[in-house]
Amino acid sequence: MKKLIFFLFINLLLLPLCQAQFKADLVNVKKGNKSIYHLQSDGTKYRYDFEESGMKGIVIVNPEKGKTAILMPDKKFVHYTELSSGVSMANDPFQSFLSMRRRYTDKITGKEKINGFDCEKSELYAGDQKLFTAWYSESLNFLLKMINEREADTYVELSDIKPGQIDQEVFKVPEDYTEVDQRMRPLIAEPPPPDSWNTIETTLPLKGEFKRGDLISFKITEDKNHKISLRNLTSDPAKIIWRTIRDGKELPDNEQGPIKWRTSRLFAEETSSRTLAWKPGDKIIIEVDEGKMEIELTIEK
């Protein structure tokens, strides 16, 4: 994944509501090292094709659907992510730029011609520090050049720009591609929650093997950090979710953390551990939604 996002970590920026369709080469220079990538835009969706360290990659961005697709043609893998996610913004300079514009100051400094196109020049600042300089073409509705002012000889620029209709097929992911997660593991669908639960009342410290449908319940008695260690015991995924009960009611997400943060799903032979700051008197419930997992809970000294 790092190789796939290498060339995109800085720069080429779209502006919203662009309509012009064209093809171009994207010249990407990082500290003097140059790479060239192919860009296609239909005015809303856009696609980058490149090869880095002998590996081919494709990035397709669809703002209307709020999705970015990262394709690895050699393996026929595809990874989807939300536009607002960190992975998406690392892969998509448009979303990265929009995020920075919300945090920093964008100053229009004049007009210049870049590669034969009249452009509006702007500078992005964090306080007094200039971060980027950009040139935007109104006729193409696209940024033609972006310089990273914090890195010497680091910029992106469009060249060989050819306006024209773009075939919509280039924005479709082939049906024979396998969807993978961020760690390049093929996705395995999660089952629905168990129909019934096997409640297990216990105390800490705890170590044992638990399977789908087990619901582990215990109370926190010490004002100390608690460490939870997990190990998947099968070749299939295993998943747990924990919840915090206080005064007979489950805490809201802003107090116990969103469910995504309280969920651990491990693939074959994977392990994980975390330190949690539960409070004395709280009742903790751990539900095993999938697979079989070794769970160890200890109180840190």
mmCIF file of C-alpha atoms in Angstrom:
data_model
loop_
_atom_site.group_PDB
_atom_site.id
_atom_site.type_symbol
_atom_site.label_atom_id
_atom_site.label_comp_id
_atom_site.label_asym_id
_atom_site.label_seq_id
_atom_site.Cartn_x
_atom_site.Cartn_y
_atom_site.Cartn_z
ATOM 1 C CA MET A 1 0.000 0.000 0.000
ATOM 2 C CA LYS A 2 2.854 2.428 0.771
ATOM 3 C CA LYS A 3 4.201 1.993 -2.750
ATOM 4 C CA LEU A 4 0.781 2.682 -4.184
ATOM 5 C CA ILE A 5 0.384 5.965 -2.314
ATOM 6 C CA PHE A 6 4.023 7.088 -2.664
ATOM 7 C CA PHE A 7 3.517 9.455 -5.574
ATOM 8 C CA LEU A 8 0.270 10.908 -4.204
ATOM 9 C CA PHE A 9 1.307 11.961 -0.709
ATOM 10 C CA ILE A 10 1.600 15.597 -1.828
ATOM 11 C CA ASN A 11 -0.114 17.435 -4.372
ATOM 12 C CA LEU A 12 -2.006 17.466 -7.724
ATOM 13 C CA LEU A 13 -5.284 19.095 -6.824
ATOM 14 C CA LEU A 14 -8.704 19.232 -8.392
ATOM 15 C CA LEU A 15 -11.249 21.898 -7.609
ATOM 16 C CA PRO A 16 -14.933 21.100 -7.010
ATOM 17 C CA LEU A 17 -17.468 21.165 -9.842
ATOM 18 C CA CYS A 18 -14.891 20.844 -12.630
ATOM 19 C CA GLN A 19 -16.420 19.926 -16.006
ATOM 20 C CA ALA A 20 -13.559 19.794 -18.549
ATOM 21 C CA GLN A 21 -12.531 16.336 -19.758
ATOM 22 C CA PHE A 22 -8.927 15.631 -20.699
ATOM 23 C CA LYS A 23 -5.900 13.365 -20.531
ATOM 24 C CA ALA A 24 -2.457 14.435 -19.378
ATOM 25 C CA ASP A 25 0.850 13.240 -18.002
ATOM 26 C CA LEU A 26 1.516 13.994 -14.362
ATOM 27 C CA VAL A 27 5.158 14.775 -13.676
ATOM 28 C CA ASN A 28 5.879 14.034 -10.035
ATOM 29 C CA VAL A 29 9.199 15.213 -8.612
ATOM 30 C CA LYS A 30 10.242 14.444 -5.033
ATOM 31 C CA LYS A 31 13.573 15.895 -3.964
ATOM 32 C CA GLY A 32 14.720 15.771 -7.578
ATOM 33 C CA ASN A 33 13.573 12.200 -8.288
ATOM 34 C CA LYS A 34 11.090 12.285 -11.180
ATOM 35 C CA SER A 35 8.266 9.900 -12.054
ATOM 36 C CA ILE A 36 5.571 10.250 -14.700
ATOM 37 C CA TYR A 37 1.957 9.118 -14.300
ATOM 38 C CA HIS A 38 -1.036 9.154 -16.617
ATOM 39 C CA LEU A 39 -4.123 11.136 -15.600
ATOM 40 C CA GLN A 40 -7.685 10.988 -16.988
ATOM 41 C CA SER A 41 -10.526 13.233 -15.811
ATOM 42 C CA ASP A 42 -14.152 13.446 -16.934
ATOM 43 C CA GLY A 43 -14.720 16.614 -14.915
ATOM 44 C CA THR A 44 -15.948 14.746 -11.809
ATOM 45 C CA LYS A 45 -14.252 11.347 -11.622
ATOM 46 C CA TYR A 46 -10.536 11.008 -12.178
ATOM 47 C CA ARG A 47 -7.976 8.248 -12.489
ATOM 48 C CA TYR A 48 -4.190 7.911 -12.102
ATOM 49 C CA ASP A 49 -2.174 5.088 -13.740
ATOM 50 C CA PHE A 50 1.438 4.557 -12.713
ATOM 51 C CA GLU A 51 4.241 2.070 -12.162
ATOM 52 C CA GLU A 52 6.472 2.322 -9.102
ATOM 53 C CA SER A 53 9.372 -0.043 -8.332
ATOM 54 C CA GLY A 54 8.124 -2.420 -11.000
ATOM 55 C CA MET A 55 4.580 -2.562 -9.596
ATOM 56 C CA LYS A 56 1.610 -1.145 -11.501
ATOM 57 C CA GLY A 57 -1.049 0.832 -9.702
ATOM 58 C CA ILE A 58 -4.322 2.611 -10.448
ATOM 59 C CA VAL A 59 -6.241 5.084 -8.297
ATOM 60 C CA ILE A 60 -9.855 5.916 -9.232
ATOM 61 C CA VAL A 61 -11.642 8.688 -7.337
ATOM 62 C CA ASN A 62 -15.429 9.121 -7.472
ATOM 63 C CA PRO A 63 -16.458 12.173 -5.395
ATOM 64 C CA GLU A 64 -20.159 11.710 -6.245
ATOM 65 C CA LYS A 65 -20.169 8.323 -4.499
ATOM 66 C CA GLY A 66 -17.686 9.379 -1.829
ATOM 67 C CA LYS A 67 -15.316 6.519 -2.714
ATOM 68 C CA THR A 68 -11.704 6.002 -3.717
ATOM 69 C CA ALA A 69 -10.610 2.725 -5.336
ATOM 70 C CA ILE A 70 -6.947 1.661 -5.205
ATOM 71 C CA LEU A 71 -6.213 -1.060 -7.759
ATOM 72 C CA MET A 72 -3.218 -3.415 -7.988
ATOM 73 C CA PRO A 73 -3.469 -4.853 -11.525
ATOM 74 C CA ASP A 74 -0.652 -7.391 -11.097
ATOM 75 C CA LYS A 75 -2.568 -9.093 -8.270
ATOM 76 C CA LYS A 76 -6.070 -8.084 -9.402
ATOM 77 C CA PHE A 77 -6.736 -6.553 -5.992
ATOM 78 C CA VAL A 78 -8.870 -3.500 -5.203
ATOM 79 C CA HIS A 79 -9.164 -1.592 -1.937
ATOM 80 C CA TYR A 80 -12.078 0.812 -1.389
ATOM 81 C CA THR A 81 -12.070 3.622 1.124
ATOM 82 C CA GLU A 82 -14.180 6.650 2.051
ATOM 83 C CA LEU A 83 -13.099 10.030 0.669
ATOM 84 C CA SER A 84 -12.870 11.418 4.200
ATOM 85 C CA SER A 85 -10.578 8.649 5.483
ATOM 86 C CA GLY A 86 -6.878 9.157 6.023
ATOM 87 C CA VAL A 87 -6.098 6.437 3.480
ATOM 88 C CA SER A 88 -8.227 8.178 0.859
ATOM 89 C CA MET A 89 -6.653 11.578 1.458
ATOM 90 C CA ALA A 90 -3.193 10.009 1.278
ATOM 91 C CA ASN A 91 -4.151 8.577 -2.109
ATOM 92 C CA ASP A 92 -6.230 11.525 -3.347
ATOM 93 C CA PRO A 93 -4.619 14.980 -3.500
ATOM 94 C CA PHE A 94 -8.032 16.600 -4.087
ATOM 95 C CA GLN A 95 -9.415 15.496 -0.724
ATOM 96 C CA SER A 96 -6.081 16.229 0.916
ATOM 97 C CA PHE A 97 -6.180 19.762 -0.461
ATOM 98 C CA LEU A 98 -9.787 20.317 0.657
ATOM 99 C CA SER A 99 -8.806 19.167 4.131
ATOM 100 C CA MET A 100 -5.844 21.537 4.213
ATOM 101 C CA ARG A 101 -7.971 24.448 2.979
ATOM 102 C CA ARG A 102 -10.198 23.982 6.001
ATOM 103 C CA ARG A 103 -7.194 24.197 8.298
ATOM 104 C CA TYR A 104 -4.939 26.697 6.565
ATOM 105 C CA THR A 105 -5.131 30.020 4.702
ATOM 106 C CA ASP A 106 -5.446 30.124 0.908
ATOM 107 C CA LYS A 107 -4.245 33.393 -0.678
ATOM 108 C CA ILE A 108 -4.803 34.361 -4.341
ATOM 109 C CA THR A 109 -1.656 36.136 -5.570
ATOM 110 C CA GLY A 110 -2.288 36.793 -9.282
ATOM 111 C CA LYS A 111 -2.404 35.170 -12.728
ATOM 112 C CA GLU A 112 0.289 33.340 -14.721
ATOM 113 C CA LYS A 113 0.478 31.127 -17.812
ATOM 114 C CA ILE A 114 1.470 27.480 -17.243
ATOM 115 C CA ASN A 115 1.994 25.103 -20.199
ATOM 116 C CA GLY A 116 -0.005 27.429 -22.448
ATOM 117 C CA PHE A 117 -2.988 27.796 -20.082
ATOM 118 C CA ASP A 118 -3.917 30.943 -18.162
ATOM 119 C CA CYS A 119 -3.871 30.096 -14.460
ATOM 120 C CA GLU A 120 -4.847 31.644 -11.165
ATOM 121 C CA LYS A 121 -1.927 31.486 -8.748
ATOM 122 C CA SER A 122 -2.561 30.824 -5.057
ATOM 123 C CA GLU A 123 -0.490 30.132 -1.949
ATOM 124 C CA LEU A 124 -1.432 28.020 1.066
ATOM 125 C CA TYR A 125 -0.181 29.209 4.464
ATOM 126 C CA ALA A 126 0.008 27.881 8.012
ATOM 127 C CA GLY A 127 0.436 31.106 9.940
ATOM 128 C CA ASP A 128 3.388 32.845 8.304
ATOM 129 C CA GLN A 129 4.765 29.656 6.755
ATOM 130 C CA LYS A 130 4.010 29.045 3.079
ATOM 131 C CA LEU A 131 3.198 25.368 2.498
ATOM 132 C CA PHE A 132 2.242 25.129 -1.188
ATOM 133 C CA THR A 133 2.039 27.264 -4.307
ATOM 134 C CA ALA A 134 -0.586 26.237 -6.876
ATOM 135 C CA TRP A 135 -1.610 27.264 -10.399
ATOM 136 C CA TYR A 136 -5.225 26.650 -11.396
ATOM 137 C CA SER A 137 -6.594 26.757 -14.970
ATOM 138 C CA GLU A 138 -10.173 27.990 -15.197
ATOM 139 C CA SER A 139 -10.514 26.681 -18.766
ATOM 140 C CA LEU A 140 -9.579 23.164 -17.641
ATOM 141 C CA ASN A 141 -10.998 23.519 -14.136
ATOM 142 C CA PHE A 142 -7.841 21.854 -12.902
ATOM 143 C CA LEU A 143 -4.676 22.688 -11.024
ATOM 144 C CA LEU A 144 -1.799 22.488 -13.484
ATOM 145 C CA LYS A 145 1.067 22.752 -11.050
ATOM 146 C CA MET A 146 1.702 22.455 -7.306
ATOM 147 C CA ILE A 147 4.985 23.129 -5.501
ATOM 148 C CA ASN A 148 5.710 21.831 -2.023
ATOM 149 C CA GLU A 149 7.483 24.798 -0.443
ATOM 150 C CA ARG A 150 8.742 22.729 2.506
ATOM 151 C CA GLU A 151 10.750 20.260 0.396
ATOM 152 C CA ALA A 152 13.486 21.260 -2.054
ATOM 153 C CA ASP A 153 12.802 20.368 -5.717
ATOM 154 C CA THR A 154 9.440 18.731 -4.860
ATOM 155 C CA TYR A 155 6.418 19.416 -7.056
ATOM 156 C CA VAL A 156 3.841 17.997 -9.476
ATOM 157 C CA GLU A 157 2.944 19.404 -12.879
ATOM 158 C CA LEU A 158 0.689 18.437 -15.784
ATOM 159 C CA SER A 159 2.213 18.101 -19.244
ATOM 160 C CA ASP A 160 1.030 16.909 -22.665
ATOM 161 C CA ILE A 161 -2.536 17.997 -21.856
ATOM 162 C CA LYS A 162 -5.087 16.724 -24.402
ATOM 163 C CA PRO A 163 -8.711 17.878 -23.966
ATOM 164 C CA GLY A 164 -11.320 15.372 -25.163
ATOM 165 C CA GLN A 165 -14.045 12.946 -24.195
ATOM 166 C CA ILE A 166 -13.074 10.270 -21.663
ATOM 167 C CA ASP A 167 -14.448 6.721 -21.974
ATOM 168 C CA GLN A 168 -16.445 5.946 -18.808
ATOM 169 C CA GLU A 169 -15.111 2.376 -18.806
ATOM 170 C CA VAL A 170 -11.792 3.628 -17.406
ATOM 171 C CA PHE A 171 -13.566 4.484 -14.136
ATOM 172 C CA LYS A 172 -14.979 0.977 -13.622
ATOM 173 C CA VAL A 173 -13.266 -1.675 -11.503
ATOM 174 C CA PRO A 174 -13.022 -5.011 -13.404
ATOM 175 C CA GLU A 175 -15.354 -7.695 -12.061
ATOM 176 C CA ASP A 176 -12.535 -10.223 -11.623
ATOM 177 C CA TYR A 177 -10.733 -8.065 -9.020
ATOM 178 C CA THR A 178 -10.722 -9.269 -5.400
ATOM 179 C CA GLU A 179 -11.576 -6.682 -2.757
ATOM 180 C CA VAL A 180 -8.943 -6.433 -0.014
ATOM 181 C CA ASP A 181 -8.577 -4.453 3.192
ATOM 182 C CA GLN A 182 -5.892 -1.866 3.905
ATOM 183 C CA ARG A 183 -3.429 -4.629 4.812
ATOM 184 C CA MET A 184 -4.014 -6.352 1.450
ATOM 185 C CA ARG A 185 -6.025 -9.225 2.950
ATOM 186 C CA PRO A 186 -9.000 -10.495 0.922
ATOM 187 C CA LEU A 187 -12.227 -9.403 2.588
ATOM 188 C CA ILE A 188 -14.202 -12.081 4.398
ATOM 189 C CA ALA A 189 -17.827 -11.211 5.082
ATOM 190 C CA GLU A 190 -18.793 -10.956 8.737
ATOM 191 C CA PRO A 191 -21.683 -13.100 9.995
ATOM 192 C CA PRO A 192 -24.684 -11.486 11.728
ATOM 193 C CA PRO A 193 -24.565 -11.328 15.558
ATOM 194 C CA PRO A 194 -25.385 -14.594 17.353
ATOM 195 C CA ASP A 195 -29.072 -15.348 17.924
ATOM 196 C CA SER A 196 -28.394 -16.103 21.610
ATOM 197 C CA TRP A 197 -25.611 -15.566 24.131
ATOM 198 C CA ASN A 198 -23.814 -17.770 26.644
ATOM 199 C CA THR A 199 -23.255 -15.410 29.604
ATOM 200 C CA ILE A 200 -20.031 -15.971 31.554
ATOM 201 C CA GLU A 201 -19.640 -14.056 34.838
ATOM 202 C CA THR A 202 -15.978 -13.816 35.857
ATOM 203 C CA THR A 203 -13.347 -11.746 37.699
ATOM 204 C CA LEU A 204 -9.919 -10.376 36.830
ATOM 205 C CA PRO A 205 -7.289 -11.422 35.994
ATOM 206 C CA LEU A 206 -8.723 -13.555 33.207
ATOM 207 C CA LYS A 207 -7.288 -15.896 30.588
ATOM 208 C CA GLY A 208 -9.254 -18.361 28.520
ATOM 209 C CA GLU A 209 -10.544 -19.524 25.159
ATOM 210 C CA PHE A 210 -13.902 -18.139 24.058
ATOM 211 C CA LYS A 211 -16.066 -18.771 21.005
ATOM 212 C CA ARG A 212 -18.843 -17.122 19.044
ATOM 213 C CA GLY A 213 -21.862 -16.522 21.264
ATOM 214 C CA ASP A 214 -19.901 -16.166 24.526
ATOM 215 C CA LEU A 215 -20.684 -13.007 26.497
ATOM 216 C CA ILE A 216 -18.063 -12.320 29.179
ATOM 217 C CA SER A 217 -19.015 -10.040 32.078
ATOM 218 C CA PHE A 218 -16.846 -8.681 34.912
ATOM 219 C CA LYS A 219 -16.514 -5.639 37.180
ATOM 220 C CA ILE A 220 -13.577 -3.264 37.485
ATOM 221 C CA THR A 221 -12.339 -3.099 41.089
ATOM 222 C CA GLU A 222 -9.041 -1.205 40.816
ATOM 223 C CA ASP A 223 -8.216 2.269 39.564
ATOM 224 C CA LYS A 224 -5.438 1.011 37.298
ATOM 225 C CA ASN A 225 -4.891 0.442 33.606
ATOM 226 C CA HIS A 226 -6.061 -2.888 32.227
ATOM 227 C CA LYS A 227 -4.340 -4.745 29.409
ATOM 228 C CA ILE A 228 -6.341 -6.898 27.001
ATOM 229 C CA SER A 229 -4.430 -9.385 24.836
ATOM 230 C CA LEU A 230 -6.117 -11.320 22.013
ATOM 231 C CA ARG A 231 -5.118 -14.271 19.831
ATOM 232 C CA ASN A 232 -7.162 -15.799 17.023
ATOM 233 C CA LEU A 233 -7.271 -19.585 17.494
ATOM 234 C CA THR A 234 -8.617 -20.607 14.065
ATOM 235 C CA SER A 235 -7.952 -20.097 10.365
ATOM 236 C CA ASP A 236 -11.145 -18.012 10.101
ATOM 237 C CA PRO A 237 -11.618 -14.445 11.391
ATOM 238 C CA ALA A 238 -12.480 -13.903 15.056
ATOM 239 C CA LYS A 239 -14.149 -10.780 16.408
ATOM 240 C CA ILE A 240 -15.001 -9.275 19.786
ATOM 241 C CA ILE A 241 -16.749 -6.070 20.907
ATOM 242 C CA TRP A 242 -16.568 -4.650 24.417
ATOM 243 C CA ARG A 243 -19.028 -2.354 26.157
ATOM 244 C CA THR A 244 -18.910 -0.366 29.398
ATOM 245 C CA ILE A 245 -21.919 -0.345 31.760
ATOM 246 C CA ARG A 246 -22.109 2.300 34.498
ATOM 247 C CA ASP A 247 -25.000 2.647 36.958
ATOM 248 C CA GLY A 248 -26.948 0.055 34.969
ATOM 249 C CA LYS A 249 -26.662 1.881 31.628
ATOM 250 C CA GLU A 250 -24.268 1.521 28.733
ATOM 251 C CA LEU A 251 -22.064 4.597 28.358
ATOM 252 C CA PRO A 252 -22.532 6.738 25.255
ATOM 253 C CA ASP A 253 -19.896 6.521 22.551
ATOM 254 C CA ASN A 254 -18.394 9.868 23.498
ATOM 255 C CA GLU A 255 -17.459 8.354 26.885
ATOM 256 C CA GLN A 256 -16.549 4.750 26.066
ATOM 257 C CA GLY A 257 -15.393 5.310 22.487
ATOM 258 C CA PRO A 258 -17.143 4.523 19.190
ATOM 259 C CA ILE A 259 -17.955 0.898 18.455
ATOM 260 C CA LYS A 260 -15.307 0.776 15.727
ATOM 261 C CA TRP A 261 -12.681 1.609 18.351
ATOM 262 C CA ARG A 262 -14.096 -1.044 20.723
ATOM 263 C CA THR A 263 -14.066 -3.791 18.096
ATOM 264 C CA SER A 264 -11.176 -6.166 17.379
ATOM 265 C CA ARG A 265 -11.376 -8.483 14.361
ATOM 266 C CA LEU A 266 -8.371 -10.729 13.861
ATOM 267 C CA PHE A 267 -7.520 -12.926 10.903
ATOM 268 C CA ALA A 268 -5.755 -16.307 11.060
ATOM 269 C CA GLU A 269 -2.938 -16.413 13.628
ATOM 270 C CA GLU A 270 -3.172 -12.684 14.318
ATOM 271 C CA THR A 271 -2.685 -11.243 17.793
ATOM 272 C CA SER A 272 -3.283 -7.831 19.331
ATOM 273 C CA SER A 273 -3.011 -6.075 22.687
ATOM 274 C CA ARG A 274 -4.238 -2.770 24.085
ATOM 275 C CA THR A 275 -4.153 -0.894 27.368
ATOM 276 C CA LEU A 276 -7.529 0.446 28.553
ATOM 277 C CA ALA A 277 -8.409 2.902 31.322
ATOM 278 C CA TRP A 278 -11.596 1.418 32.803
ATOM 279 C CA LYS A 279 -12.900 2.920 36.060
ATOM 280 C CA PRO A 280 -13.676 1.127 39.354
ATOM 281 C CA GLY A 281 -17.336 0.139 39.580
ATOM 282 C CA ASP A 282 -17.774 -0.161 35.816
ATOM 283 C CA LYS A 283 -19.148 -3.408 34.437
ATOM 284 C CA ILE A 284 -17.420 -4.569 31.265
ATOM 285 C CA ILE A 285 -19.104 -6.860 28.765
ATOM 286 C CA ILE A 286 -17.106 -8.572 26.023
ATOM 287 C CA GLU A 287 -19.135 -10.299 23.323
ATOM 288 C CA VAL A 288 -17.566 -12.786 20.932
ATOM 289 C CA ASP A 289 -19.352 -12.203 17.632
ATOM 290 C CA GLU A 290 -17.238 -14.413 15.390
ATOM 291 C CA GLY A 291 -14.773 -17.293 15.514
ATOM 292 C CA LYS A 292 -12.751 -18.471 18.493
ATOM 293 C CA MET A 293 -10.304 -16.310 20.422
ATOM 294 C CA GLU A 294 -7.946 -16.489 23.375
ATOM 295 C CA ILE A 295 -8.621 -13.519 25.646
ATOM 296 C CA GLU A 296 -6.314 -12.444 28.461
ATOM 297 C CA LEU A 297 -7.081 -9.538 30.788
ATOM 298 C CA THR A 298 -4.555 -8.331 33.344
ATOM 299 C CA ILE A 299 -4.213 -5.364 35.683
ATOM 300 C CA GLU A 300 -1.085 -3.352 35.046
ATOM 301 C CA LYS A 301 1.092 -2.753 38.081
#
